Coordinates of C-alpha atoms and ligand atoms in Angstrom, one line a residue:
M1253 CA 19.2 8.1 -17.7
E1254 CA 20.0 11.8 -18.1
I1255 CA 21.5 13.3 -14.8
E1256 CA 21.9 16.8 -13.7
V1257 CA 23.4 17.5 -10.2
Q1258 CA 23.9 20.8 -8.8
L1259 CA 25.1 22.2 -5.3
T1260 CA 24.1 25.8 -4.7
G1261 CA 24.4 28.4 -1.9
S1262 CA 21.4 30.3 -3.0
P1263 CA 17.7 29.5 -2.4
I1264 CA 16.3 26.8 -4.7
A1265 CA 13.9 28.2 -7.3
E1266 CA 10.2 27.9 -6.4
K1267 CA 9.6 26.6 -10.0
I1268 CA 11.8 24.4 -11.9
S1269 CA 10.9 23.6 -15.5
P1270 CA 11.1 19.7 -16.2
P1271 CA 13.7 18.5 -18.8
P1272 CA 12.3 18.0 -22.3
L1273 CA 12.3 14.0 -21.8
A1274 CA 9.8 14.4 -19.0
A1275 CA 7.3 15.1 -21.8
H1276 CA 7.4 11.3 -22.5
G1277 CA 6.0 10.3 -19.2
A1278 CA 5.6 11.3 -15.4
W1279 CA 7.5 14.0 -13.7
L1280 CA 7.9 13.5 -10.3
E1281 CA 9.2 16.5 -8.0
F1282 CA 10.3 16.4 -4.4
R1283 CA 11.5 19.1 -2.1
G1284 CA 12.9 18.5 1.2
A1285 CA 12.4 21.5 3.5
V1286 CA 14.4 22.2 6.8
R1287 CA 12.0 21.3 9.4
D1288 CA 11.6 23.3 12.8
E1289 CA 13.1 20.8 15.1
E1290 CA 16.4 19.0 15.4
N1291 CA 17.2 16.5 18.0
G1292 CA 14.2 17.6 20.0
E1293 CA 15.2 21.1 19.9
K1294 CA 13.1 23.9 18.2
I1295 CA 15.4 25.5 15.5
S1296 CA 15.5 28.4 13.0
G1297 CA 17.6 27.0 10.5
L1298 CA 20.3 24.4 9.6
E1299 CA 23.9 24.8 8.0
Y1300 CA 24.8 22.3 5.4
E1301 CA 28.4 21.5 4.3
A1302 CA 29.6 19.5 1.5
Y1303 CA 33.0 18.2 -0.4
P1304 CA 31.5 19.6 -3.6
E1305 CA 33.1 17.7 -6.2
M1306 CA 32.8 14.5 -4.2
A1307 CA 29.2 15.1 -3.4
V1308 CA 28.3 15.6 -7.1
R1309 CA 30.2 12.6 -8.2
E1310 CA 28.5 10.4 -5.3
I1311 CA 25.0 11.7 -5.9
R1312 CA 25.6 10.8 -9.9
R1313 CA 27.0 7.6 -8.8
L1314 CA 24.1 6.7 -6.8
L1315 CA 21.5 7.7 -9.3
E1316 CA 23.3 5.6 -11.8
T1317 CA 23.1 2.7 -9.6
L1318 CA 19.5 3.1 -8.9
A1319 CA 18.5 3.6 -12.5
T1320 CA 19.6 0.0 -13.3
R1321 CA 16.9 -1.2 -10.9
H1322 CA 14.3 1.6 -11.7
P1323 CA 14.6 2.6 -15.2
C1324 CA 14.1 6.3 -15.3
L1325 CA 14.4 8.8 -18.2
A1326 CA 16.0 11.9 -16.4
A1327 CA 17.0 13.0 -12.9
R1328 CA 17.7 16.5 -11.7
V1329 CA 19.2 17.1 -8.1
I1330 CA 19.7 20.2 -6.5
H1331 CA 21.3 20.5 -3.1
R1332 CA 21.5 23.7 -1.1
V1333 CA 24.6 24.2 1.2
G1334 CA 25.4 26.9 3.7
I1335 CA 22.7 28.1 5.9
V1336 CA 19.0 27.2 5.1
P1337 CA 16.1 28.8 7.1
V1338 CA 13.3 26.5 8.4
G1339 CA 10.8 26.1 5.8
E1340 CA 13.2 26.5 2.8
A1341 CA 14.2 23.6 0.6
A1342 CA 17.4 21.9 1.2
I1343 CA 17.2 19.6 -1.5
Y1344 CA 15.1 19.3 -4.8
V1345 CA 14.9 16.3 -6.6
G1346 CA 13.0 16.0 -10.2
I1347 CA 12.7 12.5 -11.8
A1348 CA 11.2 11.9 -15.2
S1349 CA 10.2 8.2 -16.0
Q1350 CA 7.7 6.6 -18.2
H1351 CA 5.6 5.5 -15.0
R1352 CA 5.2 7.3 -11.9
A1353 CA 5.8 4.2 -9.8
E1354 CA 9.4 3.8 -11.0
A1355 CA 10.1 7.5 -10.3
I1356 CA 8.7 7.1 -6.8
A1357 CA 10.7 3.8 -6.2
L1358 CA 14.0 5.5 -7.5
L1359 CA 13.2 8.7 -5.3
G1360 CA 12.6 6.6 -2.0
E1361 CA 15.9 4.8 -2.4
F1362 CA 17.7 8.0 -3.5
M1363 CA 16.8 9.8 -0.3
N1364 CA 18.0 6.9 1.7
G1365 CA 21.2 6.6 -0.1
L1366 CA 21.9 10.1 0.0
K1367 CA 21.8 10.2 3.9
Q1368 CA 24.1 7.2 3.9
G1369 CA 26.9 7.7 1.3
V1370 CA 27.0 11.2 0.1
P1371 CA 29.5 13.8 1.8
I1372 CA 27.0 16.4 2.6
W1373 CA 26.1 17.0 6.3
K1374 CA 24.4 19.1 8.7
R1375 CA 27.2 21.2 10.2
R1376 CA 25.1 23.0 12.9
A1377 CA 21.5 23.8 13.9
F1378 CA 20.4 27.2 15.0
P1379 CA 18.3 26.8 18.1
I1380 CA 15.6 29.1 18.7
V1381 CA 15.8 31.1 22.1
Q1382 CA 13.5 30.0 25.0
S1383 CA 11.0 32.8 24.6
E1384 CA 10.3 32.1 21.0
R1385 CA 9.3 28.4 21.8
R1386 CA 5.9 27.2 21.6
S1387 CA 5.0 25.6 25.2
E1388 CA 2.1 23.4 26.3
S1389 CA 0.3 26.4 27.7
P1390 CA -3.4 27.0 26.7
K1391 CA -2.0 29.5 24.1
L1392 CA -0.8 26.5 22.0
V1393 CA -4.0 26.2 19.9
E1394 CA -4.0 29.9 19.1
K1395 CA -0.4 29.9 18.2
A1396 CA -0.9 26.9 16.0
A1397 CA -3.9 28.5 14.3
G1398 CA -1.6 31.4 13.5
H1399 CA 1.1 29.0 12.2
R1400 CA 1.6 28.9 8.5
P1401 CA 1.8 25.0 7.9
A1402 CA 4.2 23.5 5.5
L1403 CA 2.5 23.0 2.0
R1404 CA 3.3 20.1 -0.2
S1405 CA 2.3 19.2 -3.8
L1406 CA 0.6 15.8 -4.1
D1407 CA 3.7 14.3 -5.5
E1408 CA 5.9 15.8 -2.7
A1409 CA 3.3 14.5 0.0
V1410 CA 3.3 11.1 -1.3
A1411 CA 7.1 10.8 -1.7
E1412 CA 7.5 12.0 1.9
I1413 CA 5.2 9.4 3.1
H1414 CA 7.1 6.9 1.3
L1415 CA 10.0 8.1 2.8
R1416 CA 9.0 8.3 6.4
C1417 CA 7.0 5.0 6.7
Q1418 CA 9.1 1.9 6.8
P1419 CA 8.0 -1.6 7.0
L1420 CA 7.1 -2.9 10.6
P1421 CA 9.0 -5.9 11.9
A1422 CA 7.7 -9.2 10.5
V1423 CA 6.1 -11.9 12.6
R1424 CA 5.5 -15.7 12.2
V1425 CA 1.7 -16.5 12.6
P1426 CA -0.3 -19.7 12.0
L1427 CA -1.9 -19.8 8.5
A1428 CA -5.4 -19.2 10.0
D1429 CA -4.2 -15.7 11.3
A1430 CA -2.2 -14.7 8.0
F1431 CA -5.2 -13.7 5.7
G1432 CA -4.8 -10.1 4.6
R1433 CA -1.2 -10.0 5.9
V1434 CA 1.6 -9.1 3.4
L1435 CA 4.1 -12.0 3.1
R1436 CA 7.6 -10.9 4.1
E1437 CA 9.7 -13.7 2.9
T1438 CA 9.9 -15.5 -0.6
V1439 CA 8.7 -19.0 0.0
C1440 CA 10.3 -21.9 -2.0
A1441 CA 9.0 -25.5 -2.4
T1442 CA 10.9 -27.8 -0.1
E1443 CA 9.6 -30.9 -2.0
N1444 CA 7.8 -31.7 -5.2
L1445 CA 4.1 -31.5 -5.6
P1446 CA 2.5 -33.9 -6.1
V1447 CA 5.0 -36.2 -4.2
N1448 CA 4.3 -39.1 -6.5
D1449 CA 2.8 -39.5 -9.8
C1450 CA -0.8 -40.2 -9.0
S1451 CA -4.2 -40.9 -10.7
T1452 CA -6.8 -38.2 -11.4
R1453 CA -9.5 -40.9 -12.0
D1454 CA -11.1 -44.0 -10.5
G1455 CA -9.9 -46.6 -12.8
Y1456 CA -7.3 -49.0 -13.8
A1457 CA -3.5 -48.3 -14.1
I1458 CA -1.7 -50.3 -16.8
L1459 CA 1.7 -49.8 -18.6
A1460 CA 1.6 -46.8 -20.9
D1461 CA 2.5 -48.7 -23.9
D1462 CA 0.2 -51.9 -23.3
A1463 CA -1.9 -52.7 -26.2
S1464 CA -3.7 -55.6 -24.6
E1465 CA -7.4 -55.9 -24.7
I1466 CA -8.0 -57.8 -21.4
F1467 CA -6.1 -57.2 -18.2
Q1468 CA -5.7 -59.2 -15.0
I1469 CA -6.3 -57.1 -11.6
V1470 CA -3.2 -57.8 -9.5
D1471 CA -3.8 -55.1 -6.6
T1472 CA -6.0 -52.3 -5.5
I1473 CA -4.6 -49.0 -4.5
H1474 CA -6.7 -46.6 -2.3
A1475 CA -5.8 -42.7 -2.0
A1476 CA -3.9 -43.2 1.2
D1477 CA -2.0 -46.2 0.2
W1478 CA 1.7 -46.5 -0.9
K1479 CA 2.1 -49.8 -2.6
P1480 CA 5.0 -49.6 -5.3
R1481 CA 5.1 -52.6 -7.5
Q1482 CA 6.2 -53.3 -11.1
L1483 CA 3.4 -54.1 -13.6
R1484 CA 3.8 -56.5 -16.7
H1485 CA 1.7 -56.3 -20.0
G1486 CA -1.7 -57.5 -19.3
E1487 CA -1.7 -56.7 -15.6
T1488 CA -3.7 -53.8 -14.1
V1489 CA -3.9 -52.3 -10.6
R1490 CA -7.3 -50.7 -9.5
V1491 CA -6.7 -47.2 -8.5
A1492 CA -8.6 -44.4 -6.7
T1493 CA -8.5 -40.8 -7.6
G1494 CA -5.5 -39.4 -5.9
A1495 CA -3.8 -42.7 -5.5
A1496 CA 0.0 -42.9 -5.9
L1497 CA 0.5 -45.0 -9.0
P1498 CA 2.4 -48.2 -8.5
C1499 CA 5.4 -47.5 -10.9
E1500 CA 6.7 -45.3 -13.8
N1501 CA 5.3 -45.2 -17.2
V1502 CA 1.8 -46.1 -16.6
R1503 CA -1.5 -44.5 -17.7
V1504 CA -5.0 -44.9 -16.2
L1505 CA -8.0 -46.2 -17.8
M1506 CA -11.3 -44.5 -16.5
Q1507 CA -13.5 -47.2 -15.0
E1508 CA -16.4 -45.8 -17.1
N1509 CA -14.4 -47.0 -20.2
V1510 CA -13.8 -50.8 -19.1
E1511 CA -16.0 -53.8 -18.5
R1512 CA -15.0 -55.5 -15.3
N1513 CA -15.8 -59.2 -14.8
G1514 CA -14.4 -60.7 -11.3
D1515 CA -10.6 -59.9 -11.4
K1516 CA -10.4 -58.9 -15.0
I1517 CA -11.3 -55.9 -17.2
K1518 CA -11.9 -55.4 -20.9
I1519 CA -11.3 -52.2 -22.6
Q1520 CA -14.5 -50.9 -24.1
K1521 CA -13.2 -47.4 -25.4
R1522 CA -9.5 -46.5 -25.7
E1523 CA -8.5 -42.9 -24.4
S1524 CA -5.6 -40.6 -25.5
A1525 CA -5.6 -39.0 -21.9
F1526 CA -3.2 -40.6 -19.3
N1527 CA -5.4 -39.5 -16.6
L1528 CA -2.6 -38.6 -14.0
R1529 CA -0.6 -36.1 -12.4
K1530 CA 3.1 -36.4 -12.9
R1531 CA 5.4 -36.0 -9.7
G1532 CA 6.4 -32.4 -9.4
E1533 CA 4.2 -31.2 -12.1
D1534 CA 2.7 -28.4 -9.9
M1535 CA 6.0 -27.3 -8.2
K1536 CA 9.4 -28.6 -8.0
A1537 CA 11.5 -28.6 -4.9
G1538 CA 13.5 -25.4 -4.7
Q1539 CA 11.1 -23.5 -6.9
P1540 CA 9.7 -20.2 -5.7
L1541 CA 6.1 -20.3 -4.7
L1542 CA 5.5 -17.0 -3.4
Q1543 CA 7.4 -13.9 -3.8
S1544 CA 7.8 -11.6 -0.6
G1545 CA 5.6 -8.6 -0.6
G1546 CA 2.2 -9.9 -1.9
R1547 CA -1.0 -9.9 0.2
L1548 CA -2.0 -13.3 1.5
D1549 CA -5.6 -14.3 0.4
A1550 CA -7.5 -17.7 0.3
G1551 CA -5.8 -19.1 -2.6
K1552 CA -2.1 -18.2 -1.4
L1553 CA -2.9 -19.5 2.0
A1554 CA -4.2 -22.8 0.4
L1555 CA -0.9 -23.1 -1.6
L1556 CA 1.1 -22.5 1.5
A1557 CA -0.9 -25.1 3.5
A1558 CA -0.3 -27.6 0.6
A1559 CA 3.5 -27.1 0.4
G1560 CA 3.6 -27.4 4.3
F1561 CA 4.2 -23.8 5.2
T1562 CA 2.2 -23.4 8.4
Q1563 CA 3.9 -20.4 10.1
P1564 CA 4.7 -17.8 7.3
L1565 CA 6.6 -14.7 8.1
V1566 CA 4.1 -11.6 7.5
S1567 CA 3.4 -8.3 8.4
P1568 CA 2.1 -7.7 12.0
R1569 CA -1.5 -6.7 12.3
L1570 CA -1.8 -3.1 11.9
R1571 CA -3.1 -1.2 14.9
V1572 CA -5.2 1.8 14.2
C1573 CA -6.7 4.4 16.2
H1574 CA -9.2 6.9 14.7
F1575 CA -10.5 9.9 16.6
T1576 CA -13.3 11.9 15.5
T1577 CA -13.6 15.5 16.5
G1578 CA -16.3 18.2 16.6
D1579 CA -18.9 19.1 19.0
E1580 CA -21.4 19.2 16.1
I1581 CA -20.9 15.5 15.3
I1582 CA -23.5 13.1 16.4
S1583 CA -24.1 9.2 16.1
P1584 CA -25.8 8.1 12.9
D1585 CA -28.6 6.8 14.7
K1586 CA -29.6 10.0 16.1
T1587 CA -31.6 13.0 14.4
P1588 CA -29.6 16.1 14.1
K1589 CA -30.6 19.3 15.6
P1590 CA -29.9 22.6 13.6
G1591 CA -26.1 22.5 13.4
Q1592 CA -25.5 19.0 13.9
I1593 CA -24.0 16.5 11.5
R1594 CA -24.2 12.6 11.7
D1595 CA -20.8 11.0 11.8
S1596 CA -20.2 9.3 8.5
N1597 CA -16.2 9.3 8.9
S1598 CA -16.2 6.4 11.4
I1599 CA -17.9 3.9 9.2
L1600 CA -16.0 5.2 6.3
I1601 CA -12.7 4.5 7.7
H1602 CA -13.8 1.3 9.3
G1603 CA -14.8 0.2 5.8
L1604 CA -11.7 1.4 3.9
L1605 CA -9.5 -0.3 6.4
K1606 CA -11.2 -3.6 5.6
N1607 CA -8.7 -3.9 2.9
F1608 CA -5.9 -4.5 5.4
D1609 CA -5.6 -6.9 8.4
Y1610 CA -6.0 -4.4 11.2
E1611 CA -7.3 -3.7 14.8
L1612 CA -9.4 -0.6 14.9
V1613 CA -10.1 1.6 18.1
Q1614 CA -12.5 4.6 17.4
R1615 CA -13.4 7.3 19.9
H1616 CA -14.8 10.6 19.8
L1617 CA -13.1 13.7 21.2
P1618 CA -14.7 16.9 22.7
E1619 CA -13.7 20.2 20.8
D1620 CA -12.1 21.3 24.0
F1621 CA -8.3 20.7 23.7
G1622 CA -8.0 20.3 27.5
Q1623 CA -10.9 17.9 27.8
A1624 CA -9.6 16.0 24.8
R1625 CA -6.1 15.8 26.1
Q1626 CA -7.7 14.4 29.4
I1627 CA -9.5 11.7 27.6
I1628 CA -6.5 10.7 25.6
S1629 CA -4.4 10.5 28.8
T1630 CA -6.4 7.7 30.3
F1631 CA -5.3 5.6 27.3
K1632 CA -2.1 7.2 26.3
L1633 CA -0.1 4.1 27.1
Q1634 CA -2.2 2.0 24.8
L1635 CA -1.9 4.8 22.2
S1636 CA 1.8 4.2 21.9
N1637 CA 1.2 0.7 20.7
F1638 CA -0.7 2.0 17.7
N1639 CA 1.0 2.2 14.4
L1640 CA -1.5 4.5 13.0
L1641 CA -3.3 7.5 14.4
L1642 CA -6.0 9.1 12.4
V1643 CA -7.7 12.2 13.7
S1644 CA -10.8 13.3 11.7
G1645 CA -11.3 17.0 11.5
G1646 CA -9.8 19.9 13.2
A1647 CA -6.8 19.8 10.8
S1648 CA -7.2 23.2 9.3
V1649 CA -6.4 26.6 11.0
G1650 CA -9.6 27.5 12.7
E1651 CA -9.8 28.6 16.3
K1652 CA -11.0 25.2 17.6
D1653 CA -8.7 23.1 15.1
F1654 CA -6.4 21.3 17.7
T1655 CA -5.3 18.4 15.5
R1656 CA -1.8 19.6 14.8
P1657 CA -1.0 20.6 18.6
L1658 CA -2.7 17.4 19.6
L1659 CA -0.2 15.4 17.6
E1660 CA 2.8 17.6 18.7
W1661 CA 1.7 17.0 22.3
L1662 CA 1.6 13.3 21.5
G1663 CA 5.2 13.5 20.4
F1664 CA 4.8 13.5 16.7
E1665 CA 7.0 15.2 14.4
I1666 CA 5.0 17.3 11.7
V1667 CA 6.3 16.5 8.5
F1668 CA 3.7 18.5 6.6
A1669 CA 0.4 20.1 7.3
Q1670 CA -1.2 21.0 4.1
V1671 CA -1.3 19.5 0.5
N1672 CA -2.0 21.3 -2.6
V1673 CA -4.9 19.0 -3.7
R1674 CA -8.7 19.5 -3.9
P1675 CA -10.5 18.2 -1.9
G1676 CA -8.3 17.4 1.2
R1677 CA -5.7 20.6 1.5
P1678 CA -5.7 20.7 5.4
L1679 CA -3.9 17.1 5.6
I1680 CA -1.3 16.8 8.3
F1681 CA 1.3 13.9 8.5
G1682 CA 3.4 13.2 11.6
V1683 CA 5.9 10.6 12.6
N1684 CA 7.0 9.4 16.0
G1685 CA 9.5 6.6 15.7
N1686 CA 7.5 3.6 14.0
G1687 CA 4.2 5.5 14.6
V1688 CA 2.5 7.6 11.9
A1689 CA -0.4 10.1 12.4
F1690 CA -2.7 11.8 9.8
G1691 CA -4.8 14.8 10.7
L1692 CA -7.6 14.2 8.0
P1693 CA -10.0 17.1 7.1
G1694 CA -13.3 16.2 8.5
N1695 CA -15.5 16.8 5.3
P1696 CA -16.4 13.0 4.2
L1697 CA -15.1 13.5 0.8
S1698 CA -11.8 15.0 1.9
H1699 CA -11.6 12.1 4.3
F1700 CA -12.1 9.5 1.3
V1701 CA -9.7 11.2 -0.9
C1702 CA -6.8 11.8 1.8
F1703 CA -7.3 8.2 2.7
H1704 CA -6.7 6.8 -0.7
F1705 CA -3.5 8.9 -1.6
A1706 CA -1.9 9.4 1.9
V1707 CA -3.2 6.9 4.5
A1708 CA -3.5 3.9 2.1
T1709 CA 0.3 4.7 1.1
A1710 CA 1.4 4.6 4.8
L1711 CA -0.5 1.5 5.5
A1712 CA 1.1 -0.5 2.6
K1713 CA 4.5 0.8 3.5
L1714 CA 4.1 -0.1 7.1
A1715 CA 3.0 -3.6 6.1
G1716 CA 5.8 -3.9 3.6
E1717 CA 3.8 -4.0 0.2
N1718 CA 3.7 -1.7 -2.9
A1719 CA 1.4 1.3 -2.3
P1720 CA -1.3 1.8 -4.4
A1721 CA -0.4 3.9 -7.6
F1722 CA -1.9 6.0 -10.3
L1723 CA -2.8 4.2 -13.4
R1724 CA -3.9 5.3 -16.9
G1725 CA -7.5 5.4 -18.1
K1726 CA -9.8 7.2 -20.4
L1727 CA -12.6 9.6 -19.7
A1728 CA -15.8 8.2 -20.8
A1729 CA -17.4 11.6 -20.7
K1730 CA -16.3 15.4 -20.5
L1731 CA -15.0 16.3 -17.2
D1732 CA -16.7 19.8 -16.6
D1733 CA -14.5 22.0 -14.4
S1734 CA -13.1 25.4 -14.2
P1735 CA -9.3 25.9 -13.8
C1736 CA -8.1 25.4 -10.3
P1737 CA -4.8 26.3 -8.9
R1738 CA -4.8 23.0 -7.0
E1739 CA -4.6 19.4 -8.4
T1740 CA -7.9 17.8 -8.2
L1741 CA -8.7 14.2 -7.3
W1742 CA -12.2 14.0 -8.8
P1743 CA -14.5 11.0 -7.8
A1744 CA -15.3 8.8 -10.7
K1745 CA -17.0 5.5 -11.8
L1746 CA -14.6 3.1 -13.3
E1747 CA -15.8 0.5 -15.8
F1748 CA -14.0 -1.8 -18.3
L1749 CA -15.4 -1.4 -21.8
R1750 CA -14.2 -3.6 -24.8
G1751 CA -10.9 -4.1 -22.7
E1752 CA -10.4 -0.4 -21.9
I1753 CA -10.6 1.4 -18.7
N1754 CA -13.3 4.0 -18.9
L1755 CA -14.0 6.8 -16.1
S1756 CA -17.0 8.6 -15.9
P1757 CA -16.4 11.8 -13.7
L1758 CA -19.3 12.0 -11.0
P1759 CA -20.8 15.3 -9.8
W1760 CA -19.9 16.6 -6.5
A1761 CA -20.9 19.8 -4.9
S1762 CA -18.4 20.3 -2.2
S1763 CA -16.0 18.5 -0.1
G1764 CA -18.8 17.8 2.3
D1765 CA -20.8 16.0 -0.6
V1766 CA -21.5 12.3 0.6
T1767 CA -23.6 11.4 -2.5
C1768 CA -20.7 10.4 -4.9
F1769 CA -19.6 7.9 -2.4
A1770 CA -21.9 5.3 -3.4
A1771 CA -20.8 5.2 -7.2
A1772 CA -17.2 6.1 -6.8
N1773 CA -14.5 3.5 -7.4
A1774 CA -11.7 5.8 -8.8
L1775 CA -10.2 9.2 -8.2
I1776 CA -9.3 11.0 -11.4
R1777 CA -6.2 13.2 -11.3
V1778 CA -7.0 16.5 -12.8
P1779 CA -3.8 18.6 -13.1
A1780 CA -3.7 22.1 -11.8
N1781 CA -5.0 25.0 -14.1
V1782 CA -6.3 22.8 -16.7
G1783 CA -10.1 23.4 -16.5
A1784 CA -12.5 21.1 -18.4
L1785 CA -11.1 17.8 -20.0
A1786 CA -12.7 16.3 -23.1
A1787 CA -14.2 12.8 -23.5
G1788 CA -11.5 10.4 -24.5
A1789 CA -8.8 12.3 -22.7
E1790 CA -6.0 10.0 -21.2
V1791 CA -5.8 10.7 -17.5
D1792 CA -4.2 9.3 -14.4
F1793 CA -6.5 7.9 -11.9
L1794 CA -6.3 5.8 -8.5
P1795 CA -8.4 3.1 -8.0
T1796 CA -10.4 3.2 -4.7
A1797 CA -10.0 0.7 -1.9
G1798 CA -11.7 -2.6 -2.5
F1799 CA -11.9 -2.2 -6.3
G1800 CA -9.4 -5.0 -6.8
L1801 CA -6.8 -2.8 -8.8
W1802 CA -4.5 -2.2 -5.8
P1803 CA -1.3 -4.1 -6.0
N1804 CA -1.2 -7.3 -4.1
Q1805 CA -4.9 -6.7 -2.9
S1806 CA -7.0 -9.4 -1.3
S1807 CA -10.1 -9.2 0.7
H1808 CA -10.7 -8.4 4.3
R1809 CA -11.3 -10.1 7.7
L1810 CA -14.6 -9.7 9.3
D1811 CA -14.7 -7.2 12.3
A1812 CA -17.0 -5.9 14.8
A1813 CA -18.9 -2.6 13.7
P1814 CA -17.3 0.6 15.3
K1815 CA -18.7 1.9 18.5
P1816 CA -17.3 5.5 18.6
F1817 CA -19.8 7.1 21.0
Ligands
LIG334 P1 -13.3 20.2 10.1 O1 -12.2 19.6 9.3 O2 -13.3 20.0 11.7 O3 -13.3 21.7 10.0 O4 -14.7 19.7 9.5 C1 -15.1 20.1 8.3 C2 -16.4 19.8 8.0 O5 -16.6 18.3 8.3 C3 -17.4 20.2 9.2 O6 -18.6 20.5 8.4 C4 -17.7 19.0 9.9 O7 -19.1 19.1 10.5 C5 -17.6 17.8 9.0 N1 -17.1 16.7 9.7 C6 -16.2 16.5 10.7 N2 -16.3 15.4 11.2 C7 -17.1 14.6 10.5 C8 -17.5 13.4 10.7 N3 -16.9 12.6 11.5 N4 -18.5 12.9 9.9 C9 -19.1 13.8 9.0 N5 -18.8 15.1 8.8 C10 -17.9 15.4 9.7
LIG335 MG1 -14.1 20.5 13.4

């Protein structure tokens, strides 16, 4: 891997051109900006100090080690030292790799390793004086509205979610509760399966090399019997399907191929098949059965049951709370008056979550920040038990958009508040200990898009499995668009044609358009500023939840329909 490391006292450039190697695959960029809070104190900047030579050497060494596990083409790291104001980047990482997933994995581990083993540290923080601080006063909303939220690229946003969401502690549960959970241990067989050689037919066991025509029946073995004995030439044992065979080196004649007379049989037709399962032919003691990190589905659970693992170590059931906001939102069973909109986000989230094992609470919040806080206060304690909080709407900078201050009031540190993607730009991401929150733009298509690239990533990380990643496919038809300064995640219909992935872009009028949901099962990644893409062009795409292309994906568990109102 080509490595370039630089420490600088100057601001990191807004645009950094990728190395030539990046032309051969994906180019992932990450910028870590100084946040406005340090140890609970509002700050205006941080001062970084480093042992430059040692820091450069250690960063290089860390990247080289990680590259053995996550093969990438090139890495460029720029770390700023000295005083860095809030909002400016303290670190820039660019990684070129053949596949985006490798770069994301390397980046995640690099950022963890950087904190632990590289001699660069925060020397001091510059606190904001009291009068500058935001308070919980009613002015909060207006101040938040005027606040310029931190903007991230799509890759930066995804990388930050990867970094900030850690797997929740695993639990042991009975098999019946483990469906849809992520297995958090590698399970190895403790015994051979089958335990003994056994018959696959109802028939007659004879010595494998016995060429006799007529056999004396000397015993009968049913499926539950254990009757070891030696056989001689001319002897046979009547066996049932699944019965443990009496000794080594036998074969089973199907009963359809022999004629029975009292306690004797005569071969009617010789078969080449042995009609038995050999001891340990499915799995041998010590052999890995399931790797850690896969989602448990019916087949995997059946395998665990057969191997006697009745309490697997799995991810905990994820607890999710979804608030809808907006006084114009009404229940889907009501007829909208002018200005009102039926709530489609609640059932959307309910359905999208079906791919995870979850517990969901959905509530509607009034548009008034004070009233909303009052409602939340009544179950705030319960809220602290949730792993994921989703707030629908109010994520932008309008006068009534209170999602950001609401999350801050609940104790979440806001990691970013905008992503340079269409649709779905006003996406807020916050963390609070092990809890994660997203403020999702209320428009249904934005909700859908943000769920797939952001919320699903967080859920996968919390559960301890690989997050859904972009795949490569071909455009089945022209994607007609004018150049947009933002990247676009364009709804599409994915089909397999002659073994190839074909993506047909779907028409959508705006981020409020719900008509394309019914057909969409993929999101095409359209780079910024490119405009139309020709039919046949190779593109990155994200399969949607439930399509079956997600890593480790299995089905869902049944759940009650949501009752948000
Ligand atoms: P907001 O993000 O709150 O500015 O909302 C943007 C648009 O999304 C507005 O037209 C809202 O009416 C609409 N919207 C917000 N919440 C929902 C919802 N739960 N279901 C359908 N549309 C919604
Ligand atoms: Mg709203």
